[in-house]
Short mmCIF file of N, CA and C in Angstrom, two decimals:
data_model
loop_
_atom_site.label_atom_id
_atom_site.label_comp_id
_atom_site.label_asym_id
_atom_site.label_seq_id
_atom_site.Cartn_x
_atom_site.Cartn_y
_atom_site.Cartn_z
N MET U 1 -8.37 -8.63 9.85
CA MET U 1 -8.90 -9.92 9.45
C MET U 1 -10.35 -9.79 8.98
N ILE U 2 -11.11 -8.94 9.64
CA ILE U 2 -12.52 -8.79 9.25
C ILE U 2 -12.61 -8.15 7.87
N ALA U 3 -11.81 -7.13 7.61
CA ALA U 3 -11.83 -6.48 6.30
C ALA U 3 -11.38 -7.45 5.21
N MET U 4 -10.36 -8.24 5.48
CA MET U 4 -9.88 -9.20 4.49
C MET U 4 -10.94 -10.26 4.21
N THR U 5 -11.61 -10.70 5.25
CA THR U 5 -12.67 -11.70 5.07
C THR U 5 -13.83 -11.11 4.28
N ALA U 6 -14.23 -9.89 4.62
CA ALA U 6 -15.33 -9.24 3.90
C ALA U 6 -14.99 -9.08 2.43
N ALA U 7 -13.77 -8.70 2.12
CA ALA U 7 -13.36 -8.55 0.72
C ALA U 7 -13.45 -9.89 0.00
N ARG U 8 -12.98 -10.93 0.63
CA ARG U 8 -13.03 -12.26 -0.01
C ARG U 8 -14.45 -12.76 -0.18
N LEU U 9 -15.35 -12.32 0.67
CA LEU U 9 -16.75 -12.72 0.56
C LEU U 9 -17.55 -11.78 -0.35
N GLU U 10 -16.83 -10.98 -1.15
CA GLU U 10 -17.41 -10.05 -2.10
C GLU U 10 -18.32 -9.02 -1.44
N ALA U 11 -17.86 -8.52 -0.29
CA ALA U 11 -18.54 -7.43 0.42
C ALA U 11 -17.53 -6.29 0.59
N PRO U 12 -17.07 -5.68 -0.53
CA PRO U 12 -16.02 -4.67 -0.42
C PRO U 12 -16.45 -3.42 0.34
N GLY U 13 -17.71 -3.07 0.29
CA GLY U 13 -18.18 -1.92 1.06
C GLY U 13 -18.01 -2.14 2.55
N LEU U 14 -18.33 -3.34 3.00
CA LEU U 14 -18.14 -3.69 4.42
C LEU U 14 -16.66 -3.70 4.76
N ALA U 15 -15.82 -4.19 3.85
CA ALA U 15 -14.38 -4.21 4.09
C ALA U 15 -13.84 -2.81 4.34
N VAL U 16 -14.23 -1.87 3.51
CA VAL U 16 -13.79 -0.48 3.68
C VAL U 16 -14.35 0.10 4.98
N ASP U 17 -15.62 -0.17 5.26
CA ASP U 17 -16.22 0.34 6.50
C ASP U 17 -15.48 -0.15 7.73
N VAL U 18 -15.07 -1.41 7.72
CA VAL U 18 -14.34 -1.97 8.86
C VAL U 18 -12.99 -1.27 9.03
N LEU U 19 -12.31 -1.02 7.91
CA LEU U 19 -11.01 -0.35 7.99
C LEU U 19 -11.13 1.08 8.50
N LEU U 20 -12.22 1.75 8.18
CA LEU U 20 -12.39 3.14 8.57
C LEU U 20 -13.16 3.32 9.87
N LYS U 21 -13.52 2.22 10.50
CA LYS U 21 -14.29 2.28 11.75
C LYS U 21 -13.47 3.00 12.82
N SER U 22 -14.08 3.93 13.49
CA SER U 22 -13.33 4.70 14.49
C SER U 22 -14.13 4.93 15.77
N ASP U 23 -15.03 4.02 16.10
CA ASP U 23 -15.88 4.23 17.26
C ASP U 23 -15.34 3.61 18.55
N GLY U 24 -14.18 3.00 18.51
CA GLY U 24 -13.61 2.39 19.71
C GLY U 24 -12.30 3.03 20.09
N PRO U 25 -11.82 2.75 21.29
CA PRO U 25 -10.58 3.38 21.74
C PRO U 25 -9.35 2.93 20.96
N ASN U 26 -9.41 1.78 20.33
CA ASN U 26 -8.25 1.26 19.61
C ASN U 26 -8.39 1.40 18.09
N ASN U 27 -9.46 1.95 17.62
CA ASN U 27 -9.69 2.09 16.18
C ASN U 27 -9.49 3.54 15.76
N ALA U 28 -8.29 4.02 15.92
CA ALA U 28 -8.00 5.41 15.57
C ALA U 28 -6.55 5.50 15.10
N TYR U 29 -6.22 6.65 14.54
CA TYR U 29 -4.86 6.88 14.08
C TYR U 29 -4.45 8.29 14.49
N THR U 30 -3.22 8.43 14.93
CA THR U 30 -2.70 9.75 15.30
C THR U 30 -2.35 10.52 14.04
N LYS U 31 -2.00 11.78 14.19
CA LYS U 31 -1.61 12.59 13.03
C LYS U 31 -0.39 12.02 12.34
N ALA U 32 0.45 11.31 13.10
CA ALA U 32 1.64 10.69 12.53
C ALA U 32 1.33 9.34 11.87
N GLY U 33 0.07 8.88 11.98
CA GLY U 33 -0.32 7.63 11.35
C GLY U 33 -0.22 6.42 12.26
N HIS U 34 0.14 6.63 13.51
CA HIS U 34 0.23 5.50 14.43
C HIS U 34 -1.14 5.08 14.93
N ASN U 35 -1.25 3.82 15.27
CA ASN U 35 -2.46 3.24 15.81
C ASN U 35 -2.31 3.19 17.33
N PRO U 36 -2.91 4.15 18.08
CA PRO U 36 -2.74 4.14 19.54
C PRO U 36 -3.54 3.02 20.18
N ASN U 37 -3.11 2.62 21.33
CA ASN U 37 -3.77 1.58 22.11
C ASN U 37 -4.12 2.19 23.46
N THR U 38 -5.08 1.63 24.16
CA THR U 38 -5.49 2.21 25.44
C THR U 38 -4.37 2.23 26.47
N ARG U 39 -3.44 1.26 26.40
CA ARG U 39 -2.36 1.23 27.38
C ARG U 39 -0.97 1.44 26.80
N LEU U 40 -0.90 1.56 25.49
CA LEU U 40 0.38 1.75 24.82
C LEU U 40 0.32 3.03 24.00
N PRO U 41 1.40 3.79 23.95
CA PRO U 41 1.36 5.01 23.13
C PRO U 41 1.27 4.72 21.64
N VAL U 42 1.83 3.59 21.21
CA VAL U 42 1.80 3.21 19.80
C VAL U 42 1.67 1.70 19.73
N TYR U 43 0.76 1.22 18.91
CA TYR U 43 0.55 -0.22 18.73
C TYR U 43 0.86 -0.56 17.29
N LEU U 44 2.10 -0.93 17.00
CA LEU U 44 2.56 -1.12 15.63
C LEU U 44 1.91 -2.30 14.90
N PRO U 45 1.53 -3.40 15.57
CA PRO U 45 0.83 -4.46 14.82
C PRO U 45 -0.46 -3.96 14.18
N GLY U 46 -1.10 -2.98 14.77
CA GLY U 46 -2.31 -2.41 14.17
C GLY U 46 -2.00 -1.74 12.85
N ASN U 47 -0.87 -1.06 12.76
CA ASN U 47 -0.46 -0.43 11.50
C ASN U 47 -0.16 -1.49 10.44
N GLY U 48 0.53 -2.55 10.84
CA GLY U 48 0.86 -3.61 9.90
C GLY U 48 -0.38 -4.32 9.39
N ALA U 49 -1.36 -4.52 10.25
CA ALA U 49 -2.60 -5.18 9.84
C ALA U 49 -3.36 -4.32 8.84
N LEU U 50 -3.39 -3.02 9.08
CA LEU U 50 -4.06 -2.11 8.14
C LEU U 50 -3.38 -2.18 6.77
N LEU U 51 -2.06 -2.12 6.76
CA LEU U 51 -1.33 -2.16 5.48
C LEU U 51 -1.53 -3.49 4.77
N ALA U 52 -1.54 -4.59 5.50
CA ALA U 52 -1.75 -5.91 4.89
C ALA U 52 -3.15 -6.00 4.27
N ALA U 53 -4.15 -5.50 4.97
CA ALA U 53 -5.52 -5.55 4.46
C ALA U 53 -5.66 -4.69 3.20
N VAL U 54 -5.14 -3.48 3.23
CA VAL U 54 -5.23 -2.60 2.06
C VAL U 54 -4.47 -3.20 0.88
N ALA U 55 -3.32 -3.80 1.13
CA ALA U 55 -2.55 -4.43 0.05
C ALA U 55 -3.34 -5.57 -0.58
N MET U 56 -3.99 -6.39 0.24
CA MET U 56 -4.78 -7.49 -0.30
C MET U 56 -5.98 -6.96 -1.07
N MET U 57 -6.63 -5.94 -0.53
CA MET U 57 -7.79 -5.38 -1.20
C MET U 57 -7.42 -4.73 -2.53
N ALA U 58 -6.23 -4.15 -2.62
CA ALA U 58 -5.78 -3.50 -3.85
C ALA U 58 -5.22 -4.51 -4.85
N GLY U 59 -4.45 -5.48 -4.36
CA GLY U 59 -3.78 -6.42 -5.25
C GLY U 59 -4.57 -7.67 -5.58
N GLY U 60 -5.53 -8.00 -4.74
CA GLY U 60 -6.34 -9.18 -4.97
C GLY U 60 -5.82 -10.41 -4.25
N TRP U 61 -6.44 -11.53 -4.54
CA TRP U 61 -6.12 -12.80 -3.90
C TRP U 61 -6.50 -13.89 -4.89
N ASP U 62 -6.05 -15.09 -4.64
CA ASP U 62 -6.40 -16.22 -5.52
C ASP U 62 -7.91 -16.35 -5.57
N GLY U 63 -8.46 -16.31 -6.76
CA GLY U 63 -9.91 -16.44 -6.94
C GLY U 63 -10.65 -15.12 -6.86
N ALA U 64 -9.94 -14.01 -6.76
CA ALA U 64 -10.58 -12.69 -6.69
C ALA U 64 -11.21 -12.33 -8.04
N PRO U 65 -12.20 -11.45 -8.03
CA PRO U 65 -12.74 -10.98 -9.31
C PRO U 65 -11.64 -10.39 -10.18
N ALA U 66 -11.76 -10.60 -11.48
CA ALA U 66 -10.74 -10.14 -12.44
C ALA U 66 -10.96 -8.67 -12.78
N ARG U 67 -10.67 -7.81 -11.83
CA ARG U 67 -10.77 -6.37 -12.04
C ARG U 67 -9.74 -5.70 -11.15
N PRO U 68 -9.35 -4.48 -11.45
CA PRO U 68 -8.40 -3.79 -10.58
C PRO U 68 -8.98 -3.55 -9.19
N ALA U 69 -8.15 -3.65 -8.18
CA ALA U 69 -8.53 -3.40 -6.79
C ALA U 69 -9.82 -4.12 -6.41
N PRO U 70 -9.84 -5.46 -6.49
CA PRO U 70 -11.09 -6.19 -6.28
C PRO U 70 -11.64 -6.11 -4.86
N GLY U 71 -10.86 -5.67 -3.90
CA GLY U 71 -11.35 -5.58 -2.53
C GLY U 71 -12.02 -4.26 -2.21
N PHE U 72 -12.08 -3.35 -3.18
CA PHE U 72 -12.73 -2.06 -3.00
C PHE U 72 -14.02 -2.03 -3.81
N PRO U 73 -15.00 -1.24 -3.39
CA PRO U 73 -16.26 -1.17 -4.15
C PRO U 73 -16.01 -0.75 -5.59
N ALA U 74 -16.75 -1.38 -6.51
CA ALA U 74 -16.61 -1.10 -7.93
C ALA U 74 -17.71 -0.16 -8.42
N ASP U 75 -18.40 0.50 -7.50
CA ASP U 75 -19.52 1.37 -7.87
C ASP U 75 -19.10 2.81 -8.14
N GLY U 76 -17.79 3.06 -8.17
CA GLY U 76 -17.29 4.41 -8.42
C GLY U 76 -17.10 5.25 -7.17
N SER U 77 -17.46 4.70 -6.00
CA SER U 77 -17.28 5.46 -4.76
C SER U 77 -15.82 5.53 -4.33
N TRP U 78 -15.01 4.64 -4.86
CA TRP U 78 -13.57 4.63 -4.58
C TRP U 78 -12.81 4.57 -5.89
N VAL U 79 -11.78 5.38 -6.00
CA VAL U 79 -10.87 5.32 -7.14
C VAL U 79 -9.53 4.88 -6.57
N VAL U 80 -9.11 3.69 -6.92
CA VAL U 80 -7.90 3.10 -6.35
C VAL U 80 -6.87 2.94 -7.45
N ARG U 81 -5.69 3.48 -7.20
CA ARG U 81 -4.56 3.30 -8.12
C ARG U 81 -3.50 2.53 -7.35
N ALA U 82 -3.08 1.40 -7.90
CA ALA U 82 -2.08 0.58 -7.25
C ALA U 82 -1.25 -0.11 -8.32
N GLU U 83 -0.01 -0.33 -8.02
CA GLU U 83 0.84 -1.06 -8.97
C GLU U 83 1.85 -1.89 -8.20
N GLY U 84 2.16 -3.02 -8.76
CA GLY U 84 3.19 -3.88 -8.20
C GLY U 84 2.73 -4.82 -7.09
N PHE U 85 1.45 -4.81 -6.75
CA PHE U 85 0.97 -5.72 -5.72
C PHE U 85 0.75 -7.10 -6.34
N GLN U 86 1.13 -8.13 -5.62
CA GLN U 86 0.87 -9.49 -6.07
C GLN U 86 -0.33 -10.04 -5.31
N ARG U 87 -1.05 -10.91 -5.98
CA ARG U 87 -2.22 -11.53 -5.33
C ARG U 87 -1.76 -12.37 -4.15
N LEU U 88 -2.56 -12.35 -3.11
CA LEU U 88 -2.28 -13.20 -1.95
C LEU U 88 -2.95 -14.55 -2.17
N PRO U 89 -2.45 -15.59 -1.53
CA PRO U 89 -3.09 -16.91 -1.68
C PRO U 89 -4.47 -16.91 -1.05
#
């Protein structure tokens, strides 16, 4: 939610930083790509939230800037290739 909000507020650098944040016990990914939780071996809603945020950042949203991958920085620090994503409301 924080990454999606940051992207909508035209702070794509913050959005990416939030997604890649790994300083807490629940902000990590196993080698298999699972999002572990302190009391659960796998926390699947965390994986779904990551995918939803990346999809919105890549595909855009109603009122998003008219450029490819509007939720990612446009300064050349990220090269994003995406196809088939629809804008979210």
